[in-house]
Coordinates of C-alpha atoms in Angstrom, one line a residue:
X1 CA 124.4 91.6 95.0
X2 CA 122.3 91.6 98.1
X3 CA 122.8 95.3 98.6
X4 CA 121.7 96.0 95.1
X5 CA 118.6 94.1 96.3
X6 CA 117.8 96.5 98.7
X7 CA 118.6 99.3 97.0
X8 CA 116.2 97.5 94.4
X9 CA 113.3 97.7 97.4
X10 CA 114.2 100.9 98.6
X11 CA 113.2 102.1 95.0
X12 CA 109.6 101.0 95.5
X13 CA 109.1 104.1 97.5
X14 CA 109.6 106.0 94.6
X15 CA 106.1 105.1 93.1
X16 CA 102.4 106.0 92.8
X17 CA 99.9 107.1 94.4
X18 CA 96.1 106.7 94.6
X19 CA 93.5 108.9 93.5
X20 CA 90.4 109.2 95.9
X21 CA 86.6 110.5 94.8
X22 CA 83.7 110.3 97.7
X23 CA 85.4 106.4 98.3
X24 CA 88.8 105.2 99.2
X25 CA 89.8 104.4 95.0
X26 CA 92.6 101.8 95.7
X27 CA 93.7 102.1 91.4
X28 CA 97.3 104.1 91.4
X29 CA 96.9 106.7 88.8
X30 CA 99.9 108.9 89.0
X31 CA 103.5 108.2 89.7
X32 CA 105.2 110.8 92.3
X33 CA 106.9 113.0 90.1
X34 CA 108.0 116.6 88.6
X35 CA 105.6 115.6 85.5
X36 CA 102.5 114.9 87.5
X37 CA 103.3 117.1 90.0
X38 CA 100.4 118.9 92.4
X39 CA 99.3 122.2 90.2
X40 CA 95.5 122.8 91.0
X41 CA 93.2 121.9 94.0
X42 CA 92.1 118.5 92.6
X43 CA 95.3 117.6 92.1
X44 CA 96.5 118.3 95.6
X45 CA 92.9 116.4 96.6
X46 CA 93.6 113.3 94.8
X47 CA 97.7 113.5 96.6
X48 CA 96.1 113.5 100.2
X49 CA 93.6 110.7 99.3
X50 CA 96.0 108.9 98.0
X51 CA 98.1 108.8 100.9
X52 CA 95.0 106.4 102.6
X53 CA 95.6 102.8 100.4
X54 CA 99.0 102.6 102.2
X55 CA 97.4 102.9 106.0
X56 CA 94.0 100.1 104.7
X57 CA 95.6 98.0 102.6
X58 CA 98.0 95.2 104.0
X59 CA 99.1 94.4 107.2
X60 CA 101.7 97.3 108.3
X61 CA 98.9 98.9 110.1
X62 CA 96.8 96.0 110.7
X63 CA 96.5 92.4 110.5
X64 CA 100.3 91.4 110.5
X65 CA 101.1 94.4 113.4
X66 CA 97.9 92.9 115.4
X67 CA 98.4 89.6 115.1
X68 CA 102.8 90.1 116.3
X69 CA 102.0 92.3 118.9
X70 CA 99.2 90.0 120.4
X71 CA 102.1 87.0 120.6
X72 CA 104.4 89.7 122.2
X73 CA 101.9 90.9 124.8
X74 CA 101.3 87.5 126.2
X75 CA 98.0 86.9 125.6
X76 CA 98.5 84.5 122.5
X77 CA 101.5 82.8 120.3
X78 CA 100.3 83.2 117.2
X79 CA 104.1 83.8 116.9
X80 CA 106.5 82.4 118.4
X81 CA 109.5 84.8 117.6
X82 CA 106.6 87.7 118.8
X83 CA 106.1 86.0 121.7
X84 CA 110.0 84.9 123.1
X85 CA 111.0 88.0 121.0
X86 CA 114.2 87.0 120.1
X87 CA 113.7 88.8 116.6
X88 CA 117.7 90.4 115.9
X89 CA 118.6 92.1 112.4
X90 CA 120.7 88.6 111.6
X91 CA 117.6 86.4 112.9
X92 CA 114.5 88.3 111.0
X93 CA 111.6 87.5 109.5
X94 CA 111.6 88.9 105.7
X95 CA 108.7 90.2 106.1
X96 CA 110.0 93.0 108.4
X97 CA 111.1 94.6 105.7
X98 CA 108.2 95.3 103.8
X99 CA 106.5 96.8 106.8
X100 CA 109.5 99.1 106.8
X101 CA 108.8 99.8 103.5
X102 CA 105.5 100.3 103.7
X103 CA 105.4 102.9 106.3
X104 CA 108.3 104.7 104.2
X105 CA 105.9 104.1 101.0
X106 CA 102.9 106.4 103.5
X107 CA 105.5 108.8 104.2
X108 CA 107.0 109.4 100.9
X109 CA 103.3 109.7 99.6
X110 CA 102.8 112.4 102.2
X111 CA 105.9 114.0 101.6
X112 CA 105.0 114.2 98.1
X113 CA 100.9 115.5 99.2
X114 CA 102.4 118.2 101.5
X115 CA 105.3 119.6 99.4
X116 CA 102.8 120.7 96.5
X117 CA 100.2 122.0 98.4
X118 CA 103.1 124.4 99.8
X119 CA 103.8 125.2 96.3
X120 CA 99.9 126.2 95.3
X121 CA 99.6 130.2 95.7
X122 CA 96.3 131.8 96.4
X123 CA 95.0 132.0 92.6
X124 CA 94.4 127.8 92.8
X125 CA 93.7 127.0 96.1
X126 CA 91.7 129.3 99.5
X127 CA 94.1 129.6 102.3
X128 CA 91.5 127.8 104.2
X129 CA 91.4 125.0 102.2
X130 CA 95.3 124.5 101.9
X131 CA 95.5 124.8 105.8
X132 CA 92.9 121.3 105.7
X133 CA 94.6 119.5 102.9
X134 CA 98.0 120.4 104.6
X135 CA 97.1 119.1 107.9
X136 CA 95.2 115.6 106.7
X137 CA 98.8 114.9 105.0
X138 CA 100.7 115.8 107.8
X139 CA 98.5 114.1 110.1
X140 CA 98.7 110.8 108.2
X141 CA 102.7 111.3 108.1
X142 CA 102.5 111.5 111.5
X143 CA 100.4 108.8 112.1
X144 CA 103.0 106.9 109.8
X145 CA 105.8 107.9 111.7
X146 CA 104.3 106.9 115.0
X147 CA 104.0 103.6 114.0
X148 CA 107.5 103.3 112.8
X149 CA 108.5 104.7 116.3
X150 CA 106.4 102.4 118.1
X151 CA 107.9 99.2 115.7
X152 CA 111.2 100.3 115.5
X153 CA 112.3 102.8 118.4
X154 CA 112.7 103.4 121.6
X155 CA 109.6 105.2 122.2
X156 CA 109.3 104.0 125.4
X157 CA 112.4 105.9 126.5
X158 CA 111.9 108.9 129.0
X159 CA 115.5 110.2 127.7
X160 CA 114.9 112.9 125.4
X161 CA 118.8 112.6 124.1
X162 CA 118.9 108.7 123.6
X163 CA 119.9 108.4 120.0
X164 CA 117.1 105.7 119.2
X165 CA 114.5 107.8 117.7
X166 CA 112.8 107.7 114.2
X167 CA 114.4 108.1 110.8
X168 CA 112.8 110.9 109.8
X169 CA 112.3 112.3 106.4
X170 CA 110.8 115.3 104.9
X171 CA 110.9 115.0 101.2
X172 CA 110.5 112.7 98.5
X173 CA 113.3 109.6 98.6
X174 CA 115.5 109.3 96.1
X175 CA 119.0 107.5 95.8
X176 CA 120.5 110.9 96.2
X177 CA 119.0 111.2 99.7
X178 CA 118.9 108.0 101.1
X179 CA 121.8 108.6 103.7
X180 CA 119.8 109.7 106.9
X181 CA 120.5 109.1 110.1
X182 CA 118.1 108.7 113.4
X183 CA 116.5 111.7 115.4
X184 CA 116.8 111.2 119.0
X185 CA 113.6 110.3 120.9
X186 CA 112.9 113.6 122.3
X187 CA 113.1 115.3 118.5
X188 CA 111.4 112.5 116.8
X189 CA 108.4 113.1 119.2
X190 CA 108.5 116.8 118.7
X191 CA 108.4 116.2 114.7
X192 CA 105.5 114.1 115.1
X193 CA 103.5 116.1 117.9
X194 CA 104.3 119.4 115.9
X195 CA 102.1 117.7 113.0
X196 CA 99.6 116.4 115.2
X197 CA 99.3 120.1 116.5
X198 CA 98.7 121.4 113.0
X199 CA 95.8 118.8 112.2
X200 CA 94.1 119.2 115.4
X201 CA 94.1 123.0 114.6
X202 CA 92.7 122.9 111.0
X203 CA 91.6 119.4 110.2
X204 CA 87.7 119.5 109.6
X205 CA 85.1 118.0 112.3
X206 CA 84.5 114.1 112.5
X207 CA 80.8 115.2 111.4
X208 CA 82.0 116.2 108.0
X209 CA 84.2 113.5 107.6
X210 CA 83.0 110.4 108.9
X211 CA 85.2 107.5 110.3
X212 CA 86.9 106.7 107.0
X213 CA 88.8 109.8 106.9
X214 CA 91.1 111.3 109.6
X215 CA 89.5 114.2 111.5
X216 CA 90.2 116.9 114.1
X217 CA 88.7 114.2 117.1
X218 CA 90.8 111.6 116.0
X219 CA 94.0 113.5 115.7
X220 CA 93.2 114.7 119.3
X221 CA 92.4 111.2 120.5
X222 CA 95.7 110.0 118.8
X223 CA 97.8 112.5 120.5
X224 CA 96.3 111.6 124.1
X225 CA 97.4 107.8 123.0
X226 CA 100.5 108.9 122.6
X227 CA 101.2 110.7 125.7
X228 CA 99.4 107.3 127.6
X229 CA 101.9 105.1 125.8
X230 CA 105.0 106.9 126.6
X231 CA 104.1 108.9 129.9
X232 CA 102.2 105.3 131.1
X233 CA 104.9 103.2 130.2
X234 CA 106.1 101.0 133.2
X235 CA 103.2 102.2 135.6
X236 CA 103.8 106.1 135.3
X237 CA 102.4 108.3 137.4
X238 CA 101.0 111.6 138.2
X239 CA 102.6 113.4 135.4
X240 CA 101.4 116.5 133.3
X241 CA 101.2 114.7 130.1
X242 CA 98.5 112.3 131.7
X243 CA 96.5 114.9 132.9
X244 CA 96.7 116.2 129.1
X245 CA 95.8 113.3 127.7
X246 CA 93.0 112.9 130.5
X247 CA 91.6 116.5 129.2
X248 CA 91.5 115.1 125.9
X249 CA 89.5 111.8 126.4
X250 CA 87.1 114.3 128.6
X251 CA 86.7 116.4 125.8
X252 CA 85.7 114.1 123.5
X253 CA 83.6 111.9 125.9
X254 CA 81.5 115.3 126.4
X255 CA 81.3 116.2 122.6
X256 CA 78.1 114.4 121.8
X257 CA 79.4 114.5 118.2
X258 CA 77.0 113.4 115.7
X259 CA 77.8 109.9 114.1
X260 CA 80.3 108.7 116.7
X261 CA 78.8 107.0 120.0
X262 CA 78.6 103.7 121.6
X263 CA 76.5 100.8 120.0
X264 CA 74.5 98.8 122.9
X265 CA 75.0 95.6 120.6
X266 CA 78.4 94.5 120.2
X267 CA 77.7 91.9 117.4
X268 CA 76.3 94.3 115.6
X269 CA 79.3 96.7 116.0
X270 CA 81.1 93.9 114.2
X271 CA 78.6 93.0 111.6
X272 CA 79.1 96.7 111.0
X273 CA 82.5 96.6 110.7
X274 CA 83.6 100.4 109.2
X275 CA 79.8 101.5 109.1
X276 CA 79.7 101.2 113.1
X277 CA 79.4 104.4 115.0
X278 CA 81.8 103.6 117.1
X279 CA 84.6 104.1 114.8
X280 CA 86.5 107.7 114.8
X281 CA 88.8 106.3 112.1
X282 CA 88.5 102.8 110.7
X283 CA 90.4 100.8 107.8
X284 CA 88.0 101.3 105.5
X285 CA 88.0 99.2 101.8
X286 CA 85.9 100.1 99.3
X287 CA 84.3 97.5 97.3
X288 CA 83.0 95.6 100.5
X289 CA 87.0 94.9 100.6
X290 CA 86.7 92.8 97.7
X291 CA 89.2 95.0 95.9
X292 CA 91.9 94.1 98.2
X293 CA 90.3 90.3 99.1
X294 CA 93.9 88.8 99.0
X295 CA 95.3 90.9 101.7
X296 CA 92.5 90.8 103.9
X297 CA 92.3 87.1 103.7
X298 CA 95.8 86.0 104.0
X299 CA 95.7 87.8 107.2
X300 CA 92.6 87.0 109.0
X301 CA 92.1 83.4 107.4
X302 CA 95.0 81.9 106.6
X303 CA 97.3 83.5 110.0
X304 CA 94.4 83.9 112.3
X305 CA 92.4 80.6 111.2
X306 CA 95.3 78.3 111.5
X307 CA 96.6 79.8 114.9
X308 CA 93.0 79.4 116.6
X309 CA 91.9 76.1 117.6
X310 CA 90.9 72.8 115.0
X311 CA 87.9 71.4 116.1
X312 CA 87.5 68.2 115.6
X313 CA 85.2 65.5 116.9
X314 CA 86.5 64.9 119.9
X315 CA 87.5 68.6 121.3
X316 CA 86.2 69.5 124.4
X317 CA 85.0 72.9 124.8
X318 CA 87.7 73.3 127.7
X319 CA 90.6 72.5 124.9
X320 CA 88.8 75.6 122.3
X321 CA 91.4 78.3 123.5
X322 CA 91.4 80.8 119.8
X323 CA 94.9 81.1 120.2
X324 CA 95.0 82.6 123.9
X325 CA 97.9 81.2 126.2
X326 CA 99.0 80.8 129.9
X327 CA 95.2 81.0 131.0
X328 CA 93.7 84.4 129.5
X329 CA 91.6 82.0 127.5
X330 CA 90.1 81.5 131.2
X331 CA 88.8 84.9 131.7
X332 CA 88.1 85.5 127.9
X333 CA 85.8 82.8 128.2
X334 CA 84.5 84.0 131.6
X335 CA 83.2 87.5 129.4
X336 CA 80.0 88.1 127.9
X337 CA 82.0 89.1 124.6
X338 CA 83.4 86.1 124.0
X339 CA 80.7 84.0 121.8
X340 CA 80.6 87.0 119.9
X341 CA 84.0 88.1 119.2
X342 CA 84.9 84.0 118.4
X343 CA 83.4 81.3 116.9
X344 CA 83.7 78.8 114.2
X345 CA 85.0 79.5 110.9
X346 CA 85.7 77.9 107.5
X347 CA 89.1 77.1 105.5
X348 CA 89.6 80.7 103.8
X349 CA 89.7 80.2 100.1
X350 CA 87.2 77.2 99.7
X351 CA 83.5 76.0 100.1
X352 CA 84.5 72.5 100.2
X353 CA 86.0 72.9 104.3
X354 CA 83.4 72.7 107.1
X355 CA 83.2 75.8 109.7
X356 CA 85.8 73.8 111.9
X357 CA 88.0 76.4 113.2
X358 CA 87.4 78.2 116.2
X359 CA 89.0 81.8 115.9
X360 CA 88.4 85.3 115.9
X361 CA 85.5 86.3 113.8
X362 CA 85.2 89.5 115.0
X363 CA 88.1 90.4 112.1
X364 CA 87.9 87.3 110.0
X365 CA 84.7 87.5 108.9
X366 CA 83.3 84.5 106.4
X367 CA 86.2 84.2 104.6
X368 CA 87.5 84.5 100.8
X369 CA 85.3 82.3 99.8
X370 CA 81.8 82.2 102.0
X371 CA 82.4 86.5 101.6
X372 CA 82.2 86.9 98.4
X373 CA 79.4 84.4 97.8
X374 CA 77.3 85.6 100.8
X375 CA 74.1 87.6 100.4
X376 CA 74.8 90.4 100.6
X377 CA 78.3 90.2 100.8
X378 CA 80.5 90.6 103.2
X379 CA 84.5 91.1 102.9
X380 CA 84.0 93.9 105.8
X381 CA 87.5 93.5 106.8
X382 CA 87.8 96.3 109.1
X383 CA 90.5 97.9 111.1
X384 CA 88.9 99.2 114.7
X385 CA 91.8 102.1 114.6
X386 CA 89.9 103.5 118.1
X387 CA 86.3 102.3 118.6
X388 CA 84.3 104.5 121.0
X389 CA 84.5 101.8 124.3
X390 CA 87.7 102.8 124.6
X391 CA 87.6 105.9 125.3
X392 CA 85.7 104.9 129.0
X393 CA 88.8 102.4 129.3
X394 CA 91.4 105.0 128.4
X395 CA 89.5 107.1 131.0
X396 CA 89.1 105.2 133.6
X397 CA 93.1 104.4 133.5
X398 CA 94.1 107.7 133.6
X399 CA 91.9 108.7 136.2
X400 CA 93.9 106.0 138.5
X401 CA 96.8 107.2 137.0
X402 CA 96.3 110.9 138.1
X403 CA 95.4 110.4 141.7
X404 CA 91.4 109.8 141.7
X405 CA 89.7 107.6 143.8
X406 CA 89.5 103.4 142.9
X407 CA 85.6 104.2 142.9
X408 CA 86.1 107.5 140.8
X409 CA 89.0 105.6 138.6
X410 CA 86.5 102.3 138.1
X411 CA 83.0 104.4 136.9
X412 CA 83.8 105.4 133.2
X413 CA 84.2 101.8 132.2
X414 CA 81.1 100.2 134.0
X415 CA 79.2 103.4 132.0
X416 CA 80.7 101.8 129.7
X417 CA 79.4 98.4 130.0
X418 CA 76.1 99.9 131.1
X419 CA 75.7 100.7 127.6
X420 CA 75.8 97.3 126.0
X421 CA 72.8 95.2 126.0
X422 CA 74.1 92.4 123.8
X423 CA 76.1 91.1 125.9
X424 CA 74.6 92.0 129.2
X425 CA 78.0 93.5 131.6
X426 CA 77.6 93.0 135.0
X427 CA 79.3 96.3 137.5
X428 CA 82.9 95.9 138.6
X429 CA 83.7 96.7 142.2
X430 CA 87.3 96.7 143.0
X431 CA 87.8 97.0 146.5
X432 CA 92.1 97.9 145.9
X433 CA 94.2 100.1 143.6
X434 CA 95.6 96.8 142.7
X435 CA 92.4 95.3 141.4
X436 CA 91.1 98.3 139.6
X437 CA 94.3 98.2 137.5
X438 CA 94.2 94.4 136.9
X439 CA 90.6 95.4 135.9
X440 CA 91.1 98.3 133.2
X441 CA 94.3 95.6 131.9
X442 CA 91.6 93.2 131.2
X443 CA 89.4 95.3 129.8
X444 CA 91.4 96.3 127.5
X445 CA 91.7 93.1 126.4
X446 CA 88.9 91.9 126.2
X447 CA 87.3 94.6 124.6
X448 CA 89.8 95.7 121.8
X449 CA 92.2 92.3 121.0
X450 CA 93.2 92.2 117.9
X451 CA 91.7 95.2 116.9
X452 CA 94.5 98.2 117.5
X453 CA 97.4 96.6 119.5
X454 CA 95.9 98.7 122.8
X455 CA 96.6 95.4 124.6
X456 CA 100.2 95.0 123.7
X457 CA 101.3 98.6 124.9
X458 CA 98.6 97.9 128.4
X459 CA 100.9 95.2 129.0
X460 CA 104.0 97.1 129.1
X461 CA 102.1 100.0 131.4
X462 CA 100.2 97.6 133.6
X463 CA 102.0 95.6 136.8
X464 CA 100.2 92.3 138.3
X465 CA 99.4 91.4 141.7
X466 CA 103.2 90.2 141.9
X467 CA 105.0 93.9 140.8
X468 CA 105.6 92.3 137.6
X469 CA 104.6 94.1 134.0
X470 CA 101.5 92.2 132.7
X471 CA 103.6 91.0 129.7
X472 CA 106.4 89.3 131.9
X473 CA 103.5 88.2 134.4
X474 CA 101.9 86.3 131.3
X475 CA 104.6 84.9 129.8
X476 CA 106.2 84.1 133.0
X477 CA 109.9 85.8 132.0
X478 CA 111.6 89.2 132.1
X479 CA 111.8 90.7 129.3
X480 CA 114.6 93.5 128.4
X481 CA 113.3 96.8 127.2
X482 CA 116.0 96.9 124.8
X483 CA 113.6 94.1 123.0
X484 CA 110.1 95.4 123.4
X485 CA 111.3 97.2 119.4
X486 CA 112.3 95.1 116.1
X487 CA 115.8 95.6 114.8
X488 CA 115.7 97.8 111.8
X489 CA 116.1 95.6 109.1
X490 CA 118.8 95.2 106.6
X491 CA 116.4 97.0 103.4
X492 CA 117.7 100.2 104.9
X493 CA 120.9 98.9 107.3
X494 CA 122.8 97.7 104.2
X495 CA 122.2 100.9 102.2
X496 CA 122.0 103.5 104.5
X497 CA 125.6 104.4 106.4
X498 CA 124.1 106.6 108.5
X499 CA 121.2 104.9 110.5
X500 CA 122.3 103.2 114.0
X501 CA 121.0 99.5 115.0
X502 CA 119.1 98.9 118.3
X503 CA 120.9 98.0 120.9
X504 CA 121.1 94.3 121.5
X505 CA 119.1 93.4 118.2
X506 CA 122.0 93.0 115.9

């Protein structure tokens, strides 16, 4: 019986897709099938757009990852089983599963996107514009699988051969085809750079986009996250793929591309939300996110809201933490940005509830509630999938981690905080290697928590004052590498004969 339940889920990556017009149209309007299948270029259009409601709706690329990888990087425990991570395929939150699902559901609808645009011959479609459909599908695939190897592989792993890659697929799922085992790490990578490759070369300009669509700059600032992550990973050094990714983050600091630049108010980058500048792509809901208010909420509200800190009468202001642990609510406090990425907010679904809970409200917003009756209104709940800050951040890291100078490594971010206004920055003058890199590690958190995850994977590249990784420095414990992953759970281990577990997550 439980097997047939899974086999049950698995089947929900079987159906629709979205259509898409000049907004993100969240309606499915088409199942993926031989019936509705891709046969002009509207069609093939409304298959690529589609592909987009699985990356902004939810929680599989936002709110839920966020909110687990902030309790696993230290910094909060928002979770408790994120933080300790003692999550095991026996010991697992059911909720795992439908992130796996949900990045198979992205996958499948790209699969679907980029097997009928192949099909379309010259008569229905210019080669030009096939070559940019093709490569915004295979781009979001990638960007789909990456996040499955960063949940639920070994990504981390300098071993090209170890087994504990991706499960990678290339077609539509169907029962007949669910037996597929893992690539190793080395392949999985190569799939997902080789589509990553393809978008950067014929994906259209961040000017004709915007930052609610994928473009050519953000596939290029993607890949140069990837090589950081890997390449970075336990304090790497002076290796080719940093000084790639360094090019990269040059290139598109030097761009001046229209649309996309730094904001000198940083409250008003998050009144923004998606219409900030400083978004290359951004999780975008049309609607002013009231189409997918139940979602949004449960996430920021009722997760975020509750984790923060209840302020009642008699809490001090040194007792208002917003979920931060083991002292970083210390230095987040010490930072210009934090009155304006925290404050107090309401009970989520109510008007009856005072403002008496002091959380994030850079991503939470006003609320079910106070959003939806606000004038005008605002359920702006936005994913920061790269804002422009961090590019001087990424910058300044790989600059240290390619040789330069503390004084050479340290300049990109105070340009950086040169910039802002609102909050006023002061200059940072580490006088040691060691302090510039304690430095960049804070700045990434306080600039971008809760936003990306870019704080979770600084923790596992960045080493304290004590040789320790920031994470185990935080939390005070070593952690095992093996654990840094979730187990793949038991929607596709009971069904599928040929996938592999991770080690020690049984």
């Amino acid at each position: 019986m439980k097997k047939l339940i899974y086999i049950l889920l698995l089947q929900t990556l079987f159906f629709g897709v979205s259509s898409c017009s000049d907004e993100l149209d969240i309606t499915p309007s088409y199942e993926l099938n031989e019936v509705n299948g891709i046969t002009n270029e509207g069609k093939a259009e409304d298959a690529v757009h589609g592909i987009y409601p699985y990356i902004v709706q939810g929680n599989n690329y936002s709110g839920g990852l966020v909110y687990a990888l902030a309790s696993r990087s230290g910094l909060a425990r928002f979770s408790t089983s994120d933080y300790n991570m003692t999550t095991t395929q026996t010991n697992n939150s059911p909720s795992q599963q439908y992130f796996w699902l949900g990045y198979y559901e992205t996958i499948n609808a790209a699969n679907y996107a980029i097997n009928g645009i192949n099909k379309l011959g010259s008569d229905v479609i210019s080669d030009d514009r096939k070559s940019e459909l093709l490569a915004e599908a295979r781009f979001l695939k990638a960007f789909a699988c990456t996040y499955v190897f960063w949940k639920y592989g070994h990504w981390w792993e300098s071993n090209d051969e170890s087994p504990y890659g991706i499960l990678y697929r290339d077609d539509l799922a169907t029962v007949d085809n669910l037996q597929v085992g893992r690539l190793s790490v080395g392949d999985s990578y190569e799939r997902i750079m080789a589509d990553i490759d393809f978008a950067i070369e014929n994906l259209p300009d961040f000017k004709e986009r915007g930052n609610r669509y994928v473009s050519k700059e953000f596939a290029k600032i993607f890949k140069a996250k990837i090589l950081l992550y890997r390449y970075g990973f336990n304090d790497g050094r002076n290796k080719p793929e940093l000084e790639e990714a360094l090019a990269i983050v040059d290139e598109i600091l030097n761009s001046n591309i229209p649309g996309f630049s730094m904001q000198s108010d940083l409250a008003q980058v998050y009144e923004d939300s998606w219409d900030s500048e400083e978004n290359l792509f951004s999780g975008y809901l049309e609607q002013n996110g009231n189409a997918d208010i139940w979602n949004a909420s449960s996430y920021y509200f009722s997760t975020l809201i509750t984790r923060g800190t209840l302020v009642w009468d008699w809490t001090t202001e040194s007792q208002i933490t917003a979920g931060l642990v083991n002292d970083a609510d210390d230095w987040f406090k010490a930072d210009g940005r934090w009155p304006i990425a925290t404050g107090l907010m309401p009970w989520p679904y109510n008007a009856t509830s005072t403002f008496k809970y002091y959380a994030w409200k850079k991503v939470c917003r006003l609320g079910q509630y106070w959003g939806l009756n606000a004038e005008p209104q605002d359920n702006k709940y936005n994913t920061y999938f790269f804002r422009y800050s961090e590019l001087y951040i990424m910058k300044s890291e790989l600059l240290a981690r390619t040789g330069a100078s503390v004084a050479e490594a340290i300049e990109p971010i105070n340009t950086m905080r040169s910039l802002r206004t609102n909050p006023v920055l002061e200059t940072l003058n580490p006088t040691s290697e060691q302090e510039l890199m304690d430095l960049i590690f804070k700045e990434y958190s306080l600039e971008t928590f809760l936003e990306n995850g870019s704080a979770f994977f600084a923790s596992l590249r960045m080493k304290n004052a004590d040789g320790v990784l920031w994470m185990e420095g935080l939390k005070g414990f070593s952690i095992e590498f093996n654990k840094i992953c979730y187990p793949i759970p038991d929607v596709e281990m009971l069904v599928n004969r040929e996938i592999i577990q991770n080690p020690d997550l049984e």
